[in-house]
Coordinates of C-alpha atoms in Angstrom, one line a residue:
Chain A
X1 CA 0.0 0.0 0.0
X2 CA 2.2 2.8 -1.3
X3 CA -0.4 5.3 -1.1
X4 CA -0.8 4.6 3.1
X5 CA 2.8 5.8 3.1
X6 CA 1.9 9.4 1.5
X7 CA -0.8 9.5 3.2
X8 CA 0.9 9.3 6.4
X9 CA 3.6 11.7 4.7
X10 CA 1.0 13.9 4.1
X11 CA -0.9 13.8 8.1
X12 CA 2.7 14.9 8.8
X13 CA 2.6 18.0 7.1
X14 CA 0.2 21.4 7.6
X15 CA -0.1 23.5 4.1
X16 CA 0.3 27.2 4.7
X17 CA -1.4 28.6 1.7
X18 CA 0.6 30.7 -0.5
X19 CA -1.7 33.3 -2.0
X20 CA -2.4 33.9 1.9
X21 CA 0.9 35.7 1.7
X22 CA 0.6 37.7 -1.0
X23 CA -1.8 40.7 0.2
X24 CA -2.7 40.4 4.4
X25 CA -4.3 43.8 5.8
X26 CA -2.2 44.8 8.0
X27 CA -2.8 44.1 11.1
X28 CA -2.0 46.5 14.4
X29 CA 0.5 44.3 17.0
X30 CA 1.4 45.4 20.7
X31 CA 3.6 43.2 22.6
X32 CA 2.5 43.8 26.4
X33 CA 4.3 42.7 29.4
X34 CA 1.9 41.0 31.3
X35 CA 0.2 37.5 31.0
X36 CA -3.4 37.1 29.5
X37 CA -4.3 34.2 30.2
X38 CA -6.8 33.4 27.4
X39 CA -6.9 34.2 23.6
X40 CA -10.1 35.7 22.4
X41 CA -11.9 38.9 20.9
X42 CA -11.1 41.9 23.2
X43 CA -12.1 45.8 22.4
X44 CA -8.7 46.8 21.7
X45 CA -9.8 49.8 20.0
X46 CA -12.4 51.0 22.8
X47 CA -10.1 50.7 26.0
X48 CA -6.5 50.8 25.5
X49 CA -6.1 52.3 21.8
X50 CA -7.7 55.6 23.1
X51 CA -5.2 55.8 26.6
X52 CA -2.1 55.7 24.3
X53 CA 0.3 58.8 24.6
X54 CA 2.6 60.0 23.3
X55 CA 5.2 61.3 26.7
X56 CA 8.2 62.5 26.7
X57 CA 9.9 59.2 27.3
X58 CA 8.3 57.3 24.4
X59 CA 4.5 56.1 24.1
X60 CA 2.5 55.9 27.6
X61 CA -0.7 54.0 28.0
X62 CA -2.0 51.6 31.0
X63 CA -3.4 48.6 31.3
X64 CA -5.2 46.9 34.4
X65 CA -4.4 50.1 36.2
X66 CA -0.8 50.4 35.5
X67 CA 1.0 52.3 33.7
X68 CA 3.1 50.9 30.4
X69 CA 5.8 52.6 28.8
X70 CA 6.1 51.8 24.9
X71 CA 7.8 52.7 21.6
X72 CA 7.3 51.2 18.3
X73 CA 9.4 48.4 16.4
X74 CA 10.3 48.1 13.4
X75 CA 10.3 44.8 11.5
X76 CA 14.1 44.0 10.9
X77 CA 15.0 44.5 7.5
X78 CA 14.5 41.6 4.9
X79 CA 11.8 40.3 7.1
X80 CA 8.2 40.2 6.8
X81 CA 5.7 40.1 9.7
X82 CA 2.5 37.7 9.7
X83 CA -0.2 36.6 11.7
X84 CA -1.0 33.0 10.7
X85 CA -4.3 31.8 11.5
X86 CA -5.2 27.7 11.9
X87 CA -8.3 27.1 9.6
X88 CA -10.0 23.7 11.1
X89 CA -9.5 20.9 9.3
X90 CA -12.3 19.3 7.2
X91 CA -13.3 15.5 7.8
X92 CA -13.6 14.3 4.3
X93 CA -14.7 10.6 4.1
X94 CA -14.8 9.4 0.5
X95 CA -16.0 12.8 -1.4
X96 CA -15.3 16.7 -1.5
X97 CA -17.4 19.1 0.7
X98 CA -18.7 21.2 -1.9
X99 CA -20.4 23.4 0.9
X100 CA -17.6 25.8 1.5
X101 CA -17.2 29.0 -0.4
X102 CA -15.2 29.2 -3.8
X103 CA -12.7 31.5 -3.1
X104 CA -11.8 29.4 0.0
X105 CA -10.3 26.9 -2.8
X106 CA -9.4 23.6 -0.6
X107 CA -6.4 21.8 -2.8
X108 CA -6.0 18.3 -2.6
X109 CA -3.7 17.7 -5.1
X110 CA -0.1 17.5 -3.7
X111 CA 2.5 18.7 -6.6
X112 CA 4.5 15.6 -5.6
X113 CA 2.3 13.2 -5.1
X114 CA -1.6 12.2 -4.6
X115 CA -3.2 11.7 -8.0
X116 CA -5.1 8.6 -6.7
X117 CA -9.5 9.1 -6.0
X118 CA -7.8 7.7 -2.9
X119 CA -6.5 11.0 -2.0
X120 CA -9.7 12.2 -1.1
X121 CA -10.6 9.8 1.3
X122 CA -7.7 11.0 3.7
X123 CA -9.0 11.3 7.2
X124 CA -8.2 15.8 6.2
X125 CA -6.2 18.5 5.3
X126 CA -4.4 20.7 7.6
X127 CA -4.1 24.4 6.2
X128 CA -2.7 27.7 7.7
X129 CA -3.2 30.9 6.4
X130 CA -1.4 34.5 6.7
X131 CA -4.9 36.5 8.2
X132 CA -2.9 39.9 8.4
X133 CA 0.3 41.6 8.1
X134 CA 2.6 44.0 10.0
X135 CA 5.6 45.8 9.4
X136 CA 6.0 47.1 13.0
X137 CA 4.7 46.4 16.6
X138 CA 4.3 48.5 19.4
X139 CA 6.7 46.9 22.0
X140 CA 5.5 47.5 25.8
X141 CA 7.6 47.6 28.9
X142 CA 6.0 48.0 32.5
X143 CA 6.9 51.6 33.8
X144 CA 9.7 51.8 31.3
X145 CA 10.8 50.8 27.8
X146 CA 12.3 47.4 27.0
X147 CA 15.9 48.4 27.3
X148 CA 18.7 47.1 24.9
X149 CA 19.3 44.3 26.5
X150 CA 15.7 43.2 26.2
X151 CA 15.2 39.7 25.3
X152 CA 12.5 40.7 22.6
X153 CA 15.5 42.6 20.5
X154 CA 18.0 40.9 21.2
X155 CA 15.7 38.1 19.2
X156 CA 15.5 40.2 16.3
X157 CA 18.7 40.4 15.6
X158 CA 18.7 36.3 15.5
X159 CA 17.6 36.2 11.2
X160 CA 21.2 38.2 10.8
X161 CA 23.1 35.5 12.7
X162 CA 21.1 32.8 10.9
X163 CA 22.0 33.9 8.2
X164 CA 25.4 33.7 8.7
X165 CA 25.5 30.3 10.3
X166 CA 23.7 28.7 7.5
X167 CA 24.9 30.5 4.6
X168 CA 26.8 27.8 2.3
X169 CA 30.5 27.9 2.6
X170 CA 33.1 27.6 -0.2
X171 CA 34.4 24.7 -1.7
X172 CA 38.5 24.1 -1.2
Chain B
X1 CA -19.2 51.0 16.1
X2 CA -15.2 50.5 16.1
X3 CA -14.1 47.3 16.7
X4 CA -17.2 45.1 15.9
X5 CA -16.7 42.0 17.9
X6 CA -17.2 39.9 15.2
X7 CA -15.4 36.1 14.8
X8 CA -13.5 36.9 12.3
X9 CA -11.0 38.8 14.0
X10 CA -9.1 36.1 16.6
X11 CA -11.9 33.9 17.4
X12 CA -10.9 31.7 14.6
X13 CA -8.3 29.9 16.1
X14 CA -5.1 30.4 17.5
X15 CA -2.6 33.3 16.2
X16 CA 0.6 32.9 15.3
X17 CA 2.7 36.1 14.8
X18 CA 5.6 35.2 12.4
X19 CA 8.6 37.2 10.9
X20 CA 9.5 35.7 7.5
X21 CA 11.5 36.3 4.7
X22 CA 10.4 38.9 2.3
X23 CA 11.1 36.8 -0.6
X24 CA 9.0 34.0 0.4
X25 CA 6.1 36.6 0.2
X26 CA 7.1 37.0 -3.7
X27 CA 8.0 33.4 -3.8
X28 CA 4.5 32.8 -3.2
X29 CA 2.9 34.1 -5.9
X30 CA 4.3 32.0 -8.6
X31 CA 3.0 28.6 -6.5
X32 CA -0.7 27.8 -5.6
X33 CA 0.5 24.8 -3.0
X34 CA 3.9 23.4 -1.8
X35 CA 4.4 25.9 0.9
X36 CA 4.2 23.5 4.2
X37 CA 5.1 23.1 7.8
X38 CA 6.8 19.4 8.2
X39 CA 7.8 17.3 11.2
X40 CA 12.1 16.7 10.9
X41 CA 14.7 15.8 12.9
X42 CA 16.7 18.3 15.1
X43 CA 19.8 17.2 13.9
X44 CA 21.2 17.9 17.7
X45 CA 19.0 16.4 19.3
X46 CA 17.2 13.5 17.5
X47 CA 14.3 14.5 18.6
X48 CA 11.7 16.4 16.2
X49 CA 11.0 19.4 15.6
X50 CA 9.0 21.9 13.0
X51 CA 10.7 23.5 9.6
X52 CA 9.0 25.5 7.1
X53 CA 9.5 23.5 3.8
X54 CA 8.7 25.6 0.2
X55 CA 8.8 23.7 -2.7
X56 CA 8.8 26.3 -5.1
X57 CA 12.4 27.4 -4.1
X58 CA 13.5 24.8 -3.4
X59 CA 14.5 25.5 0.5
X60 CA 14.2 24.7 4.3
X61 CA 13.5 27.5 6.9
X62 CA 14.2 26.3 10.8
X63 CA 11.3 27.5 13.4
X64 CA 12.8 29.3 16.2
X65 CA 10.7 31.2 18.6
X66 CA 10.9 34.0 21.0
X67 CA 9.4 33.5 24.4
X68 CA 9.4 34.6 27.7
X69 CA 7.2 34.9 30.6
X70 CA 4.4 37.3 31.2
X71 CA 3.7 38.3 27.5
X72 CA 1.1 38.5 25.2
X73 CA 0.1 39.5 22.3
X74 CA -2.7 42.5 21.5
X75 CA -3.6 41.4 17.4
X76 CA -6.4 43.9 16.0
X77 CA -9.4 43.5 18.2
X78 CA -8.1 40.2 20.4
X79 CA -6.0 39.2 22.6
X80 CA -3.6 36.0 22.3
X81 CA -1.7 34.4 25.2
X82 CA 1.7 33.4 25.5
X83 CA 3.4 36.5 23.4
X84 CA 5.3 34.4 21.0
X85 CA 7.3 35.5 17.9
X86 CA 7.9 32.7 15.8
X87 CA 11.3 33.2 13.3
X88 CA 11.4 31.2 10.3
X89 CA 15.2 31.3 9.0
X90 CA 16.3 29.6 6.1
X91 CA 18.1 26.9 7.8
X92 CA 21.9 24.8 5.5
X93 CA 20.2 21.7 5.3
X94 CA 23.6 19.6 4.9
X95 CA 22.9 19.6 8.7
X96 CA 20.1 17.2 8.4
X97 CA 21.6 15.4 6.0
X98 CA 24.7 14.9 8.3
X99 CA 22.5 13.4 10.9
X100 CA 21.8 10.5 8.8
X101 CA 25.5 10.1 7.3
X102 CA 26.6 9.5 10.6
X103 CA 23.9 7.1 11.0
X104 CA 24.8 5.5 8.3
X105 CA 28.3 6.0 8.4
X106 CA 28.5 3.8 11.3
X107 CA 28.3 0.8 8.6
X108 CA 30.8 2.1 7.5
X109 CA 30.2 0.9 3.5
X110 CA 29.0 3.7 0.4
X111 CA 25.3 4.2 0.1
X112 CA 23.1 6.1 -2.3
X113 CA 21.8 9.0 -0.8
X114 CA 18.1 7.6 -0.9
X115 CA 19.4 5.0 0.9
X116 CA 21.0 6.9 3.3
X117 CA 18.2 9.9 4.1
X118 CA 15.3 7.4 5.2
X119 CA 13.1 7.5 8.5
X120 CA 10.2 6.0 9.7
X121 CA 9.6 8.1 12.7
X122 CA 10.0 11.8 10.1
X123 CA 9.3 10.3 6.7
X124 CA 9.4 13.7 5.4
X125 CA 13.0 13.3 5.4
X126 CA 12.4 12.6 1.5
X127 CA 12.1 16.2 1.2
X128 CA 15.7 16.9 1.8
X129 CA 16.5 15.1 -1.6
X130 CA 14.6 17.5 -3.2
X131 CA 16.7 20.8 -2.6
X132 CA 19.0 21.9 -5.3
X133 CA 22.4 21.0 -5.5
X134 CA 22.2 18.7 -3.3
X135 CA 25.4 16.4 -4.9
X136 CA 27.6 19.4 -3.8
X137 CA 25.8 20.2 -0.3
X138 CA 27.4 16.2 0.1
X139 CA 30.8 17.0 -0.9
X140 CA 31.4 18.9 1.6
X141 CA 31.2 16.1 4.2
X142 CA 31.3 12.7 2.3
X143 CA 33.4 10.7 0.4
X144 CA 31.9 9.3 -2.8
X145 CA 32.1 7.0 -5.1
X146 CA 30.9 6.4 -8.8
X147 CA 29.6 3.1 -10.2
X148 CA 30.6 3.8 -13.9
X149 CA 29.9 -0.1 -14.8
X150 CA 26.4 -0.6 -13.6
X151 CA 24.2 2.4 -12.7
X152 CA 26.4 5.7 -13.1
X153 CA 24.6 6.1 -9.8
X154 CA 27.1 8.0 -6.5
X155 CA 27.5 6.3 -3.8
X156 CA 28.3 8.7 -0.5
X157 CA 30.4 7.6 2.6
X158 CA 30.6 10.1 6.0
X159 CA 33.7 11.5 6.7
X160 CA 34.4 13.2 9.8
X161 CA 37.7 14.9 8.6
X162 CA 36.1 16.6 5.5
X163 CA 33.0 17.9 8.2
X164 CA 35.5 19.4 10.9
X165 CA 36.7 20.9 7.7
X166 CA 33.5 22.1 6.6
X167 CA 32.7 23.1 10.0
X168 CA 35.9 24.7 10.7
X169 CA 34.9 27.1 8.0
X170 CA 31.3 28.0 9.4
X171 CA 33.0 28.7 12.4
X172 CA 35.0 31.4 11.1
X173 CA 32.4 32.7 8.5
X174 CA 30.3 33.0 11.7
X175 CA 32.6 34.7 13.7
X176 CA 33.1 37.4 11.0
X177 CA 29.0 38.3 11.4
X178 CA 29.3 37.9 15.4
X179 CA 32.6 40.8 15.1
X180 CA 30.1 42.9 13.1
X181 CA 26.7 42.3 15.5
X182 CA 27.9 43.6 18.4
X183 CA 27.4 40.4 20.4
X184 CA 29.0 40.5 23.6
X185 CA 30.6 37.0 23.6
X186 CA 32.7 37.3 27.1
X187 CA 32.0 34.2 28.9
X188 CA 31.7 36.7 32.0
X189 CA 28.0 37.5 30.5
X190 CA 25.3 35.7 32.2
X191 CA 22.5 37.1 30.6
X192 CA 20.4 35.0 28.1
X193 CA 20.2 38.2 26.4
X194 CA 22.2 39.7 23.5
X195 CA 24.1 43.3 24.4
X196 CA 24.4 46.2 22.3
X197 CA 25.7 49.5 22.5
X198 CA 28.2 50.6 24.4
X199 CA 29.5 47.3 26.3
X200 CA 32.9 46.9 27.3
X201 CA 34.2 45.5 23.7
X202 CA 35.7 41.8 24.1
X203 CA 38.3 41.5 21.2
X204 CA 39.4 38.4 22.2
X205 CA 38.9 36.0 19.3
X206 CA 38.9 32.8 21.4
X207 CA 35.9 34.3 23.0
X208 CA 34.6 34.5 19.3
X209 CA 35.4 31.1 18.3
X210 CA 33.8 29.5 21.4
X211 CA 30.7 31.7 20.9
X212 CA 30.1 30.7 17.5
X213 CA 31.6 27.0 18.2
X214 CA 28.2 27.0 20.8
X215 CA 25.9 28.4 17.9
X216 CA 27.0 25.4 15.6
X217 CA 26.3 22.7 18.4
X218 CA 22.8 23.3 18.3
X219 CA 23.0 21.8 15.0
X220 CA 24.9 18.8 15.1
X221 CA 25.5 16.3 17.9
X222 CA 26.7 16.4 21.0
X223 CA 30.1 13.9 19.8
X224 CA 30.6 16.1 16.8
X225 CA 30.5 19.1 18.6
X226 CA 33.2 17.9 21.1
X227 CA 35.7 17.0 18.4
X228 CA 34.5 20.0 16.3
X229 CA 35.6 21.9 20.1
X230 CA 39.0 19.7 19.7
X231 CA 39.6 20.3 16.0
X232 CA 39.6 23.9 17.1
X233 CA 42.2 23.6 19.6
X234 CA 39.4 25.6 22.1
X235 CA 40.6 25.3 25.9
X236 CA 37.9 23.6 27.9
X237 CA 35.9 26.3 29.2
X238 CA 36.4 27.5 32.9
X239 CA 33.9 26.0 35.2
X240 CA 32.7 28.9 36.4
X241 CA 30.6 29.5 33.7
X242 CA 27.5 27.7 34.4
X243 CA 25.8 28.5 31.0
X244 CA 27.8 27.6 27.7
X245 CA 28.1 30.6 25.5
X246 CA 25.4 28.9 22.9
X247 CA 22.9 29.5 25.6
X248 CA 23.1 33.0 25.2
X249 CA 22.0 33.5 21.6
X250 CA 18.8 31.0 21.9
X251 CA 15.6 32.4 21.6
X252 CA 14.1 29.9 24.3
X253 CA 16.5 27.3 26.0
X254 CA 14.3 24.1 24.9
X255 CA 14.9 22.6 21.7
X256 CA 11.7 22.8 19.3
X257 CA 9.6 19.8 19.9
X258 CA 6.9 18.7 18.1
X259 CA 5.6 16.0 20.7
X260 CA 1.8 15.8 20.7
X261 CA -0.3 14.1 18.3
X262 CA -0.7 16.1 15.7
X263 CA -4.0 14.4 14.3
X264 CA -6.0 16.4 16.0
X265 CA -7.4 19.0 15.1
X266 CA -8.7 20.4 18.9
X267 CA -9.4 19.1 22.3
X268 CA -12.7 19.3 21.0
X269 CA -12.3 16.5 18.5
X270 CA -10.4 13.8 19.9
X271 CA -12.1 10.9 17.5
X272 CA -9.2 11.0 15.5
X273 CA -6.4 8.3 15.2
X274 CA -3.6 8.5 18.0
X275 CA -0.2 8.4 16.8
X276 CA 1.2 8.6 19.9
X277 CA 3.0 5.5 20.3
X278 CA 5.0 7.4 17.8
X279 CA 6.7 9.4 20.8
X280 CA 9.8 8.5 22.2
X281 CA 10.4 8.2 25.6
X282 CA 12.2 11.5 26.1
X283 CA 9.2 13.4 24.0
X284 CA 6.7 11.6 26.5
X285 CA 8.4 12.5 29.1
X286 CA 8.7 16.4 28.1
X287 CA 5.0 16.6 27.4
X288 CA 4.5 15.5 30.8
X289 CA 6.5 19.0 32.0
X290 CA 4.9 21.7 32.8
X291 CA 5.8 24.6 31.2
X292 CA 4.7 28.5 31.4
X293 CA 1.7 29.7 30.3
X294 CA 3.0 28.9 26.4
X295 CA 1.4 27.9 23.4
X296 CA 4.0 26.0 20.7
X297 CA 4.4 25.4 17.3
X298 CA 2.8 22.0 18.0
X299 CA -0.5 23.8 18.0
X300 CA 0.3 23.5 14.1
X301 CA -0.4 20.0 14.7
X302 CA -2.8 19.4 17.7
X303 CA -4.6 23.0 18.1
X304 CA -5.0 22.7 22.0
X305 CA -7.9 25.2 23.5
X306 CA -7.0 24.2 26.9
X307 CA -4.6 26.4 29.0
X308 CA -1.8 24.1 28.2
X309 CA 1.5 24.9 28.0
X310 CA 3.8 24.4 25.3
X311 CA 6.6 25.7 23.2
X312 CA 8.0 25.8 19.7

């Protein structure tokens, strides 16, 4: 059964849809230094959009009653920012849901593999989307700025020295 | 009113904030599918962990993410937990490869590279014979051989002098970006984080070789990286240091684990198949661990709604 070992190739993998990519809104990002427990809708825009200022040290808003000291980020150079959204997988047993919408265009072809009717039947499909974009974020310190030494930039600066380590040496 | 609370924005599912390469973005528009996230080894630890595979290019971008406690995340009109920025970094894939040379090599006999790159536990290993150039990526490290009488076919063999070589030489490529970063590489530095500015300036270059002689361990295994440390002539470190200089540069301290059963989709749906016998002891005993308030990469393959920790 050849086509049990793509398929299980294939459980292994989750698509991230390219044309996703290609024009997100952008999206508006603050990093804040505190725990939030859960992830869900929250007015943004009606509570702590409104309270941001701009001091003399930087950006100054609050949150839960205290006060947070900000400045914007800018996306390192090269780089591209994306929030990726999980789409649930479909259960397909045997034929195509033809309910969803057109422009949500599910592929099941593989370019390497899965020709077979077979393909179909696959327990789903795992897919991952770019919902937004960003070419900054507003970076959020308690009291003060993230220094220098913050963790957050000193992270940024990791796709330079990636570069670096993985970039092909030359041959003797 | 601003900011309708509608689902679209957050209630979908969980949010991933990523920083990618730009090109992939234009890369994208020639492709309508081959762009994937795929379970491989982590060639330092044997354990697996996520890369970003794209087809198109060919080429292999590592996951690494940024974490750290008490963060999150304010995206549009939602909130997501955990604060995580996810890098994806084209990653030399020759150090995958390596890892199943030497497992082969221990045969000690020449084998066809199909023969060589094969695993049941991350059978998406196949996708490493895919990327370009791929004869030369092996010269680097190998010894081959041709068949000109029956198949014309190469036949590779590990060799460990011709990757200390190779090694040797992204060592020193690495420590020319590290003297141009701004990295404080003292070993006196006991912060996980990276300096800039005006530190005191270390010059020494044994600092610099050690440094970048860390960043290459995560990449290879632990025996390799000792002779690699040999082959360098670096003194062993003073033991003082409780953290190794590679600890400094990593974006979280735990190596990026894909250890849940990614055939599920939620906690809500758990009628799918279990694949967790799959799990090695060690990646059992890591999901067991409780971790801080984090949300991981593996959510690509089991999206978890519980409060569960996890990382990338």
């Amino acid at each position: 059964m050849e086509n049990s070992e793509e398929e299980s190739v294939d459980r292994c993998r989750m698509h991230l849809r390219p044309f996703t990519l290609r024009s997100p809104a952008p999206v508006t990002l603050h990093l804040l230094p505190c725990e939030i427990p859960v992830s869900r809708p929250a007015p943004v825009e009606r509570f702590f959009t409104p309270a941001i200022r701009q001091g003399p040290y930087g950006l100054e808003a609050s949150f839960r009653g205290r006060s947070l000291r900000g400045e914007e980020v800018v996306v390192p150079p090269g780089l591209v920012g994306y929030v990726m959204t999980e789409e649930k997988g479909e259960v397909l047993v045997g034929k195509r849901d033809f309910s969803e919408s057109s422009e949500d265009d599910h592929e099941l072809e593989e370019q390497d593999a899965m020709g077979s009717p077979e393909a179909l039947e696959r327990d789903f499909d795992r897919f991952i989307g770019a919902t937004a974009s960003f070419s900054s974020f507003t970076l959020w310190g308690l009291e003060t700025i993230p220094g220098l030494d913050s963790k957050v930039r000193g992270a940024l600066t990791w796709p330079s020295l990636a570069a670096a380590i993985h970039a092909q040496v030359p041959e003797d | 009113t601003a900011g309708s609370m509608d689902r679209r924005d957050g209630a979908r599912g969980w949010q991933h904030v990523f920083l990618v390469p730009e090109y992939l973005k234009d890369a994208s528009k020639k492709m309508k599918n081959g762009l994937m996230f795929v379970k491989l080894v982590n060639p330092c630890s044997g354990e697996g962990a996520i890369y970003l595979f794209d087809m198109c290019l060919p080429q292999l971008f590592e996951i690494k993410v940024f974490k750290e406690k008490n963060h999150s995340w304010f995206i549009n009109e939602s909130v997501q937990s955990g604060g995580l920025l996810h890098f994806a970094t084209p990653v030399d894939p020759l150090f995958l490869l390596l890892h199943y040379l030497i497992k082969a090599g221990k045969e000690g006999k020449f084998q066809p590279i199909d023969q060589v790159v094969m695993d049941d536990m991350f059978p998406n290993c196949i996708l490493l014979l895919k990327l370009p150039e791929l004869e030369k990526l092996l010269r680097h490290v190998t010894e081959e051989k041709v068949n000109p009488e029956i198949d014309k076919k190469k036949y590779y063999k590990y060799s460990k002098e011709k990757t200390l070589k190779w090694l040797e030489k992204k060592v020193s490529q690495t420590v020319a970006a590290l003297k141009t970063s701004n990295i404080n590489v003292g070993a006196r530095v006991q912060s996980t984080a990276f300096f800039f500015g005006d530190h005191v300036s270390i010059d020494k270059e044994e600092d610099y070789i050690r440094y970048a002689h860390g960043l290459m361990s995560d990449y290879i295994p632990k025996e390799l990286s000792d002779d690699l440390s040999k082959y360098l002539k670096l003194p062993e470190p003073p033991a003082s240091v409780s953290n190794p200089p590679s600890k400094k540069i990593k974006l979280s301290d735990e190596p990026v684990e894909a250890k849940e059963d990614y055939t599920k989709f939620n906690s809500k749906d758990l009628k799918t198949v279990k694949k967790n016998s799959k799990m090695t002891a060690s990646q059992k005993a890591l999901a067991k661990v409780d971790k801080s308030g984090m949300k991981s990469i593996d959510s690509f393959f089991a999206a978890k709604l519980v409060k569960k920790v996890g990382k990338i």
